Amino acid sequence: MDTMTDLPVPGSPSLDGCDKMKNASRRTSVSTQTVRDLSPPCTPPSEEQKPDARAYTVSQGEFESEKHFYPRVLNAQIHPLVQSFFALGNDRIIARYTHLNPQVNPDLLKQILSYRPSHFQWAGSDLFNVTTSSGQRQMIVIETNSCPSGQKSMPLLSETDEHNEQGGYRLVIESAFQEQLSKADPAMGGLAVVCDKNMMEASGYAAVLADVAKEHVWVAEWHAGDPDPNVKWLDRVLYVRDTNKVWHPIRACFRYLTQRPWNRFPLQTKTIVMNQIISCLAGGRNKMMAARAYDFYNSELVDSGLNIRTPETINNVTCGEIPLWLESMGGHAVLKVPYSNAGQGVYTITNKSELDHFLAQDHHYNKFIVQSLVGNASWSSTTRTGKFYHVGTIPNKKNNTYVSDLRMMVTGSEHGFRPICIYGRKARLPLTSKLDPNVNTWDMLGTNLSVKLPDGGWTTDTSRLILMDRKDFNQLGLGIDDLIDAYIQTVLAVIAIDRMAARLMANGKFDYQLFRSLNPDNALLREIQEANEDF
């Protein structure tokens, strides 16, 4: 196996042409500053350090809805159509989908929905509801996330269940994590939730886990670059430090680590971890590998009537190649830092100022993704399969339509897959039929609600959150068949990533050569080495 010692320094001219492009863009750009102020923040190589957050324990009976759901969710009533979707079950979903898509074999779809993930048990896909110029509507996958958010935004499905107040939190613990927990040796230590953001949901999972496991559960934050974290690995066993500086071994960990988790969690552990870190590298937090995984799985699904639908995606693109790919897509595209999330490192490009702004950034990684842009009918990317454009929300009283997306969270276990929760988001500004060359398109196309603060923390723009309740859901203009389509697309995407993870961990060891050939980014490989001394 190659060692990492001979890798070039990330950002050096031998790896990346961004510096030359950056200098050129600074000389030629006349309106970069205006666009920069409005564009999404990039992903820096390091993060601001937050004040010391002590690890603490959560005990049985401590779950309080007010702490783990948004206030508007507590009083929301689930929309009957959404409730009907969750009540269907996989058998009726298969019957409905194959009735509308007779080319799909029911036995194959049952096999897919019954799939038992080996590495990727808990996931969420973001999907766009799009159409073509001929009016063919469909859901397409934008990205699939490991350790996804969503519970705090989902109204309760029932008012009568015994554990009703815990909502989807309990479903994730009981349908996915409890199965993983059964593999752990009780004598090894305790239980923990380790997180780096979204404490509202992370602490909610901890409280539910304490109820299900009937024992105390540690909650510990571990941020990238933390000089003295309250979490450590010793001989591949996870330890959490209490306020008395005593270290406690952990037998099973519910991981809510989202920011470059591979530089803190090793690939192979004695402590049971959900999701395993390979799920992030194989596509759950790595858009480059996700695109590869989708392609490989789609090649196996040829002639089945099923496939993972995504925008056209070009992988492993250097800065110098970006203008060429942009031109091939008609001057409109989306540029992505492959390993970022929460809306960071995503750039919509429709004019020279937006391209100059991207090229002027100090990018930590060496390779990027170029993806076809889904916009309005007159200004979407031109691809080999034609144009997709947004269906968007139902027009409001001002006749404005907004770009919206849908987050579908699922879990997989020995019983197969099941949907857990759904929420929607919309862009800040309405979608225009004609594109102003001076406008910042991110405000029209970007739907992510996460906002990174100057101190390194996070907040959420909940004004653009679309709940699955009687008040909000109708804005999306979706029917139950759209939700079924979104669910099946999500399951296909999760299976593709899980199969990629299995390939990379064949024989129980990480296949470094395969990973490096599929994802040749030296900066990423160095980060993986931080948590894997034998890498």
Coordinates of C-alpha atoms in Angstrom, one line a residue:
M1 CA 0.0 0.0 0.0
D2 CA 1.3 3.5 -0.8
T3 CA 2.2 5.7 2.1
M4 CA 1.0 9.3 2.4
T5 CA 4.4 10.8 3.0
D6 CA 5.1 11.4 -0.7
L7 CA 1.9 13.2 -1.4
P8 CA 2.2 16.7 -2.8
V9 CA 1.2 19.5 -0.5
P10 CA -2.5 20.4 -1.0
G11 CA -2.9 23.6 -3.0
S12 CA 0.5 23.4 -4.6
P13 CA 0.7 24.1 -8.4
S14 CA 1.4 20.5 -9.1
L15 CA -2.1 19.6 -7.8
D16 CA -4.3 22.5 -8.6
G17 CA -4.6 25.2 -11.2
C18 CA -6.8 27.3 -8.9
D19 CA -4.0 29.8 -8.1
K20 CA -3.5 30.8 -11.7
M21 CA -7.2 31.0 -12.4
K22 CA -7.7 32.9 -9.2
N23 CA -5.1 35.6 -10.2
A24 CA -6.7 35.9 -13.6
S25 CA -10.2 36.3 -12.2
R26 CA -9.0 39.0 -9.8
R27 CA -7.6 41.0 -12.6
T28 CA -10.7 40.7 -14.9
S29 CA -13.6 40.7 -12.5
V30 CA -15.4 44.0 -12.0
S31 CA -18.3 43.0 -10.0
T32 CA -17.0 40.1 -7.9
Q33 CA -17.5 41.9 -4.6
T34 CA -21.2 42.2 -5.1
V35 CA -21.6 38.6 -5.8
R36 CA -19.3 37.5 -3.0
D37 CA -21.5 39.2 -0.5
L38 CA -24.5 37.1 -1.5
S39 CA -23.0 33.8 -2.5
P40 CA -22.9 30.8 -0.2
P41 CA -19.9 30.5 2.2
C42 CA -17.1 28.2 1.1
T43 CA -15.7 25.4 3.2
P44 CA -12.4 26.5 4.8
P45 CA -9.6 24.1 5.8
S46 CA -10.2 24.8 9.4
E47 CA -13.0 26.0 11.6
E48 CA -13.3 28.5 14.4
Q49 CA -13.1 26.9 17.8
K50 CA -16.2 27.0 20.0
P51 CA -16.0 27.4 23.8
D52 CA -15.4 24.2 25.7
A53 CA -18.5 22.0 25.7
R54 CA -18.4 19.5 28.6
A55 CA -19.6 15.9 28.0
Y56 CA -22.7 15.0 30.1
T57 CA -25.0 12.1 30.6
V58 CA -28.7 11.8 29.8
S59 CA -30.9 9.4 31.8
Q60 CA -34.2 7.6 31.2
G61 CA -37.3 9.8 31.2
E62 CA -35.4 13.0 30.2
F63 CA -36.9 13.5 26.7
E64 CA -38.8 16.7 26.5
S65 CA -40.5 17.6 23.2
E66 CA -39.8 21.3 23.7
K67 CA -36.1 20.7 23.6
H68 CA -36.0 18.6 20.4
F69 CA -38.6 20.0 18.0
Y70 CA -39.1 23.5 16.6
P71 CA -41.8 25.4 18.4
R72 CA -44.0 25.6 15.3
V73 CA -43.7 21.8 14.9
L74 CA -45.1 21.1 18.4
N75 CA -48.5 22.6 17.4
A76 CA -48.5 21.4 13.8
Q77 CA -50.9 18.7 12.6
I78 CA -49.6 16.2 10.0
H79 CA -51.1 16.5 6.6
P80 CA -53.5 13.6 5.8
L81 CA -51.7 12.8 2.6
V82 CA -48.3 12.6 4.3
Q83 CA -49.8 10.5 7.0
S84 CA -51.3 8.1 4.4
F85 CA -47.9 7.7 2.8
F86 CA -46.3 6.7 6.0
A87 CA -49.1 4.2 6.7
L88 CA -48.7 2.4 3.4
G89 CA -45.9 0.0 4.2
N90 CA -43.5 -1.4 1.6
D91 CA -45.9 -4.0 0.2
R92 CA -48.5 -1.4 -0.8
I93 CA -45.8 1.0 -2.1
I94 CA -44.5 -1.8 -4.3
A95 CA -48.0 -2.5 -5.6
R96 CA -48.7 1.1 -6.4
Y97 CA -45.3 1.8 -8.0
T98 CA -45.4 -1.2 -10.2
H99 CA -49.0 -0.5 -11.2
L100 CA -47.9 3.0 -12.5
N101 CA -44.6 1.6 -13.8
P102 CA -45.4 -1.8 -15.3
Q103 CA -41.9 -2.2 -16.7
V104 CA -40.6 -2.6 -13.1
N105 CA -40.6 -6.2 -11.7
P106 CA -42.4 -6.3 -8.3
D107 CA -40.1 -9.0 -7.1
L108 CA -37.0 -6.9 -7.9
L109 CA -38.5 -3.8 -6.1
K110 CA -39.4 -6.0 -3.1
Q111 CA -35.8 -7.2 -3.0
I112 CA -34.6 -3.6 -3.1
L113 CA -36.8 -2.4 -0.4
S114 CA -35.9 -5.4 1.7
Y115 CA -32.2 -4.8 1.3
R116 CA -30.2 -4.9 4.6
P117 CA -27.4 -2.3 4.6
S118 CA -24.1 -3.4 6.0
H119 CA -22.6 0.0 6.6
F120 CA -25.2 2.7 5.8
Q121 CA -28.2 2.2 8.1
W122 CA -29.4 5.8 8.5
A123 CA -29.6 8.3 5.6
G124 CA -31.4 11.2 4.1
S125 CA -31.6 12.3 0.4
D126 CA -32.4 15.8 -0.9
L127 CA -34.5 15.7 -4.0
F128 CA -35.9 18.2 -6.5
N129 CA -39.3 17.9 -8.1
V130 CA -38.5 18.6 -11.8
T131 CA -40.0 18.4 -15.2
T132 CA -38.9 18.4 -18.8
S133 CA -40.0 20.6 -21.7
S134 CA -42.4 17.8 -22.6
G135 CA -44.0 17.8 -19.2
Q136 CA -42.5 14.6 -17.7
R137 CA -42.4 15.2 -14.0
Q138 CA -40.0 13.2 -11.7
M139 CA -38.0 13.4 -8.5
I140 CA -34.2 13.6 -8.9
V141 CA -31.6 13.0 -6.2
I142 CA -29.4 16.0 -5.5
E143 CA -27.3 14.5 -2.7
T144 CA -27.5 11.8 0.0
N145 CA -26.3 12.4 3.5
S146 CA -25.1 10.2 6.3
C147 CA -26.3 11.4 9.7
P148 CA -29.1 13.6 8.3
S149 CA -31.1 16.2 10.1
G150 CA -34.9 16.3 10.0
Q151 CA -36.5 15.1 13.2
K152 CA -37.0 18.5 14.7
S153 CA -38.9 19.6 11.6
M154 CA -41.3 16.6 11.4
P155 CA -44.9 16.8 12.9
L156 CA -45.9 13.8 14.9
L157 CA -47.7 11.1 12.8
S158 CA -49.9 9.9 15.6
E159 CA -51.5 11.3 18.7
T160 CA -52.3 7.9 20.3
D161 CA -49.0 5.9 20.1
E162 CA -47.4 5.1 23.5
H163 CA -44.1 6.8 22.6
N164 CA -45.8 9.4 20.4
E165 CA -43.9 12.4 21.8
Q166 CA -40.6 11.0 20.6
G167 CA -41.6 10.8 17.0
G168 CA -39.0 9.8 14.5
Y169 CA -36.2 9.9 17.0
R170 CA -37.5 6.6 18.5
L171 CA -38.0 5.1 15.0
V172 CA -34.3 5.6 14.1
I173 CA -33.1 4.2 17.4
E174 CA -35.4 1.1 17.3
S175 CA -35.2 0.4 13.6
A176 CA -31.5 0.9 13.0
F177 CA -29.3 1.6 16.0
Q178 CA -30.8 -1.0 18.3
E179 CA -29.8 -3.7 15.8
Q180 CA -26.2 -2.4 15.7
L181 CA -26.2 -2.1 19.5
S182 CA -27.0 -5.9 19.8
K183 CA -23.5 -6.5 18.3
A184 CA -21.7 -4.7 21.1
D185 CA -20.2 -6.4 24.2
P186 CA -22.0 -4.9 27.2
A187 CA -18.8 -5.3 29.3
M188 CA -16.8 -3.0 27.0
G189 CA -18.4 0.2 28.3
G190 CA -21.3 2.6 28.0
L191 CA -23.3 4.4 25.2
A192 CA -22.6 7.8 23.6
V193 CA -23.9 10.3 21.1
V194 CA -21.0 12.2 19.6
C195 CA -21.9 15.3 17.5
D196 CA -20.4 18.5 16.0
K197 CA -23.7 20.4 15.3
N198 CA -27.5 20.3 15.6
M199 CA -27.6 19.8 19.4
M200 CA -31.4 19.9 19.3
E201 CA -31.5 16.6 17.5
A202 CA -28.3 15.0 18.8
S203 CA -29.5 15.4 22.4
G204 CA -32.9 14.1 21.4
Y205 CA -31.4 10.9 20.0
A206 CA -29.5 10.5 23.3
A207 CA -32.6 10.9 25.4
V208 CA -34.5 8.3 23.4
L209 CA -31.5 5.9 23.4
A210 CA -31.4 6.2 27.2
D211 CA -35.1 5.2 27.3
V212 CA -34.7 2.3 24.9
A213 CA -31.4 0.9 26.4
K214 CA -32.5 1.7 29.9
E215 CA -29.1 3.2 30.9
H216 CA -27.3 6.5 30.9
V217 CA -26.0 7.9 27.6
W218 CA -23.1 10.2 27.2
V219 CA -23.4 13.3 24.9
A220 CA -20.1 14.8 23.7
E221 CA -19.2 17.4 21.1
W222 CA -16.2 16.8 18.9
H223 CA -15.4 19.6 16.5
A224 CA -12.8 19.4 13.7
G225 CA -9.6 20.9 14.9
D226 CA -10.5 20.9 18.6
P227 CA -7.1 20.9 20.4
D228 CA -8.4 19.2 23.6
P229 CA -11.7 17.3 22.8
N230 CA -13.6 15.3 25.4
V231 CA -13.5 12.3 23.1
K232 CA -10.6 10.1 22.0
W233 CA -9.7 6.8 20.5
L234 CA -7.5 4.3 22.2
D235 CA -6.8 1.0 20.7
R236 CA -9.8 1.6 18.4
V237 CA -12.1 2.0 21.5
L238 CA -13.9 5.3 21.9
Y239 CA -13.6 7.1 25.2
V240 CA -15.5 10.1 26.6
R241 CA -14.1 12.4 29.3
D242 CA -16.3 13.6 32.2
T243 CA -16.0 16.9 34.1
N244 CA -13.6 15.2 36.6
K245 CA -11.2 14.4 33.7
V246 CA -12.0 10.7 34.0
W247 CA -12.2 8.8 30.7
H248 CA -15.1 6.3 30.1
P249 CA -15.0 3.5 27.5
I250 CA -17.9 3.4 25.0
R251 CA -19.2 0.1 23.5
A252 CA -21.6 1.7 21.0
C253 CA -21.7 5.2 19.5
F254 CA -24.5 7.0 17.7
R255 CA -22.5 9.3 15.5
Y256 CA -23.9 12.8 14.6
L257 CA -20.6 14.0 13.2
T258 CA -21.0 15.8 9.9
Q259 CA -18.0 18.1 9.2
R260 CA -15.1 16.0 7.8
P261 CA -15.8 13.1 10.2
W262 CA -13.1 11.0 8.7
N263 CA -10.4 13.0 10.3
R264 CA -11.6 12.0 13.8
F265 CA -13.3 8.6 13.4
P266 CA -11.1 5.6 12.2
L267 CA -12.3 3.3 9.5
Q268 CA -12.1 0.2 11.8
T269 CA -13.3 0.3 15.4
K270 CA -14.0 -2.0 18.3
T271 CA -16.7 0.4 19.5
I272 CA -19.8 -0.1 17.4
V273 CA -20.5 3.1 15.4
M274 CA -23.6 4.0 13.4
N275 CA -23.1 5.1 10.7
Q276 CA -19.6 3.7 10.2
I277 CA -17.2 6.2 8.8
I278 CA -16.8 4.3 5.5
S279 CA -20.4 5.3 4.7
C280 CA -19.4 8.9 4.6
L281 CA -16.3 8.3 2.5
A282 CA -18.3 6.1 0.1
G283 CA -20.8 8.8 -0.7
G284 CA -22.7 9.8 2.5
R285 CA -20.5 12.9 2.9
N286 CA -18.5 12.6 -0.3
K287 CA -20.4 13.8 -3.4
M288 CA -17.6 12.6 -5.7
M289 CA -17.9 9.0 -4.5
A290 CA -21.7 9.2 -4.4
A291 CA -21.7 10.0 -8.1
R292 CA -19.5 7.0 -8.8
A293 CA -21.7 4.8 -6.6
Y294 CA -24.8 5.9 -8.5
D295 CA -23.2 5.1 -11.9
F296 CA -22.1 1.7 -10.8
Y297 CA -25.5 0.7 -9.4
N298 CA -27.3 2.2 -12.4
S299 CA -25.3 -0.1 -14.6
E300 CA -26.6 -3.1 -12.7
L301 CA -30.2 -1.8 -12.9
V302 CA -30.1 -1.4 -16.7
D303 CA -33.4 -2.7 -18.3
S304 CA -35.1 -3.0 -14.9
G305 CA -37.1 0.1 -15.3
L306 CA -35.3 1.5 -12.2
N307 CA -32.4 3.9 -12.0
I308 CA -31.1 6.7 -9.7
R309 CA -32.0 9.9 -11.4
T310 CA -29.5 12.8 -10.9
P311 CA -28.4 15.9 -12.7
E312 CA -25.5 15.2 -15.1
T313 CA -22.4 15.1 -13.0
I314 CA -18.7 15.4 -14.0
N315 CA -16.2 14.2 -11.3
N316 CA -12.6 15.0 -10.4
V317 CA -12.5 18.4 -12.2
T318 CA -9.6 20.8 -11.7
C319 CA -10.0 24.6 -11.6
G320 CA -8.5 24.9 -15.0
E321 CA -11.1 22.5 -16.6
I322 CA -14.1 24.2 -15.0
P323 CA -14.7 26.9 -17.7
L324 CA -14.6 24.2 -20.4
W325 CA -17.3 22.1 -18.7
L326 CA -19.3 25.2 -18.0
E327 CA -19.3 26.1 -21.7
S328 CA -20.4 22.5 -22.6
M329 CA -23.5 22.9 -20.4
G330 CA -24.6 26.1 -22.0
G331 CA -22.9 28.5 -19.5
H332 CA -25.0 27.3 -16.6
A333 CA -23.8 24.8 -14.0
V334 CA -23.4 24.1 -10.3
L335 CA -19.9 23.8 -8.9
K336 CA -19.5 21.8 -5.7
V337 CA -16.7 21.1 -3.2
P338 CA -17.3 17.3 -3.0
Y339 CA -16.9 16.9 0.8
S340 CA -18.8 19.9 2.2
N341 CA -22.4 19.9 3.4
A342 CA -25.1 22.1 5.0
G343 CA -25.1 24.3 1.9
Q344 CA -21.4 25.1 2.2
G345 CA -19.2 24.9 -0.9
V346 CA -22.0 24.9 -3.4
Y347 CA -21.9 27.6 -6.2
T348 CA -24.5 28.3 -8.9
I349 CA -22.8 29.7 -12.0
T350 CA -24.8 31.5 -14.6
N351 CA -22.5 34.5 -15.4
K352 CA -18.9 35.5 -15.4
S353 CA -19.0 37.3 -12.0
E354 CA -20.2 34.1 -10.3
L355 CA -17.4 32.1 -12.0
D356 CA -14.8 34.7 -11.1
H357 CA -16.0 34.6 -7.5
F358 CA -15.6 30.8 -7.3
L359 CA -12.1 30.9 -8.9
A360 CA -11.0 33.6 -6.5
Q361 CA -11.8 31.5 -3.4
D362 CA -9.0 29.7 -1.4
H363 CA -10.1 26.1 -1.9
H364 CA -8.8 23.6 0.5
Y365 CA -9.4 20.6 -1.8
N366 CA -7.9 19.9 -5.2
K367 CA -10.8 18.4 -7.2
F368 CA -14.4 19.6 -7.7
I369 CA -17.7 18.5 -9.1
V370 CA -19.5 20.1 -12.1
Q371 CA -23.2 19.4 -12.2
S372 CA -25.9 20.5 -14.6
L373 CA -27.9 23.4 -13.2
V374 CA -31.7 22.9 -12.7
G375 CA -33.3 26.3 -13.2
N376 CA -36.2 27.6 -15.1
A377 CA -37.2 26.4 -18.5
S378 CA -35.3 29.1 -20.4
W379 CA -32.1 29.0 -18.4
S380 CA -31.3 25.4 -17.2
S381 CA -28.2 23.6 -18.2
T382 CA -28.1 21.8 -21.6
T383 CA -27.2 18.1 -21.1
R384 CA -27.1 14.9 -23.1
T385 CA -30.5 14.0 -21.7
G386 CA -32.0 17.4 -22.3
K387 CA -33.1 19.9 -19.7
F388 CA -34.6 19.6 -16.3
Y389 CA -36.3 22.5 -14.7
H390 CA -37.9 23.1 -11.4
V391 CA -41.6 22.5 -10.8
G392 CA -41.3 24.7 -7.7
T393 CA -44.0 25.7 -5.2
I394 CA -47.6 26.5 -6.0
P395 CA -47.7 30.2 -7.0
N396 CA -48.4 32.5 -4.0
K397 CA -50.8 35.4 -4.0
K398 CA -48.2 37.5 -5.9
N399 CA -48.0 34.7 -8.5
N400 CA -44.4 33.9 -7.4
T401 CA -43.0 30.4 -7.6
Y402 CA -40.1 29.4 -5.4
V403 CA -37.5 26.6 -5.9
S404 CA -38.2 23.9 -3.3
D405 CA -36.6 20.6 -2.3
L406 CA -37.6 17.6 -0.3
R407 CA -35.6 15.8 2.4
M408 CA -36.5 12.1 2.7
M409 CA -35.0 10.3 5.8
V410 CA -34.9 6.5 5.8
T411 CA -33.4 3.7 7.9
G412 CA -32.4 0.2 6.9
S413 CA -32.2 -2.9 9.1
E414 CA -32.9 -6.6 8.9
H415 CA -36.5 -5.7 8.1
G416 CA -35.5 -3.6 5.1
F417 CA -36.0 0.1 4.6
R418 CA -38.7 2.4 6.0
P419 CA -39.3 6.1 5.6
I420 CA -38.8 8.1 8.9
C421 CA -39.5 11.7 8.3
I422 CA -39.8 14.3 5.5
Y423 CA -39.5 18.1 5.3
G424 CA -39.2 20.7 2.6
R425 CA -37.3 23.9 2.0
K426 CA -37.6 26.8 -0.3
A427 CA -35.2 29.4 -1.7
R428 CA -35.1 33.0 -0.5
L429 CA -36.2 34.7 -3.7
P430 CA -38.8 33.6 -6.3
L431 CA -37.8 31.9 -9.5
T432 CA -37.8 34.2 -12.5
S433 CA -38.6 33.3 -16.1
K434 CA -35.8 35.4 -17.5
L435 CA -32.3 35.5 -16.0
D436 CA -30.8 38.8 -15.1
P437 CA -27.1 38.6 -15.9
N438 CA -26.2 40.6 -12.8
V439 CA -28.4 38.8 -10.3
N440 CA -27.1 36.3 -7.7
T441 CA -28.7 33.0 -8.6
W442 CA -28.0 31.3 -5.3
D443 CA -30.8 33.3 -3.7
M444 CA -33.2 31.9 -6.3
L445 CA -31.8 28.3 -6.3
G446 CA -30.2 27.6 -2.9
T447 CA -32.6 25.9 -0.5
N448 CA -30.4 24.9 2.4
L449 CA -31.4 26.4 5.7
S450 CA -28.1 26.0 7.6
V451 CA -26.2 29.2 8.1
K452 CA -22.6 29.2 9.4
L453 CA -21.8 31.9 11.9
P454 CA -18.5 33.9 12.1
D455 CA -17.6 32.1 15.4
G456 CA -17.8 28.7 13.7
G457 CA -21.2 27.8 15.1
W458 CA -24.4 27.2 13.1
T459 CA -27.9 28.5 13.0
T460 CA -31.0 27.8 10.9
D461 CA -33.2 30.0 8.7
T462 CA -36.5 28.4 9.7
S463 CA -38.6 31.0 7.8
R464 CA -38.0 28.9 4.6
L465 CA -38.8 25.6 6.2
I466 CA -41.8 23.7 4.8
L467 CA -43.4 21.4 7.2
M468 CA -45.4 18.3 6.3
D469 CA -48.5 19.8 8.0
R470 CA -51.9 21.0 6.9
K471 CA -50.6 24.5 6.6
D472 CA -47.4 24.1 4.6
F473 CA -47.5 20.9 2.7
N474 CA -49.9 22.1 0.0
Q475 CA -47.3 24.7 -1.1
L476 CA -45.2 21.9 -2.6
G477 CA -47.9 20.7 -5.0
L478 CA -46.9 17.0 -4.4
G479 CA -49.1 13.9 -4.5
I480 CA -48.7 10.6 -2.8
D481 CA -47.1 9.1 -5.9
D482 CA -44.4 11.9 -5.8
L483 CA -43.6 10.9 -2.2
I484 CA -43.4 7.2 -3.2
D485 CA -41.1 8.2 -6.1
A486 CA -38.9 10.2 -3.6
Y487 CA -38.8 7.2 -1.2
I488 CA -37.7 4.7 -3.9
Q489 CA -35.1 7.1 -5.3
T490 CA -33.7 7.6 -1.8
V491 CA -33.5 3.9 -1.1
L492 CA -31.8 3.3 -4.5
A493 CA -29.2 6.0 -3.6
V494 CA -28.6 4.6 -0.1
I495 CA -28.1 1.1 -1.5
A496 CA -25.7 2.3 -4.1
I497 CA -23.5 4.0 -1.4
D498 CA -23.7 1.0 0.9
R499 CA -22.6 -1.2 -1.9
M500 CA -19.7 1.1 -2.6
A501 CA -18.8 1.0 1.1
A502 CA -18.8 -2.8 1.0
R503 CA -16.5 -2.7 -2.0
L504 CA -14.1 -0.4 -0.3
M505 CA -14.1 -2.5 2.9
A506 CA -13.8 -5.9 1.2
N507 CA -12.2 -8.5 3.5
G508 CA -12.6 -6.1 6.4
K509 CA -9.8 -3.7 5.3
F510 CA -10.0 -0.4 3.5
D511 CA -9.0 -0.7 -0.2
Y512 CA -6.8 2.3 -0.4
Q513 CA -5.8 1.8 -4.0
L514 CA -9.4 1.5 -5.2
F515 CA -10.4 4.6 -3.3
R516 CA -7.5 6.7 -4.5
S517 CA -8.2 5.6 -8.1
L518 CA -11.9 6.7 -7.8
N519 CA -11.3 9.8 -5.7
P520 CA -7.7 11.1 -6.4
D521 CA -7.7 14.1 -4.0
N522 CA -4.6 14.3 -1.9
A523 CA -6.0 16.8 0.6
L524 CA -8.8 14.4 1.4
L525 CA -6.4 11.5 1.7
R526 CA -4.4 13.4 4.3
E527 CA -7.5 14.1 6.3
I528 CA -8.3 10.4 6.4
Q529 CA -4.8 9.7 7.6
E530 CA -5.3 11.9 10.7
A531 CA -7.6 9.3 12.2
N532 CA -5.9 6.2 10.7
E533 CA -2.3 5.9 11.6
D534 CA -1.9 2.7 9.6
F535 CA -3.4 4.2 6.5

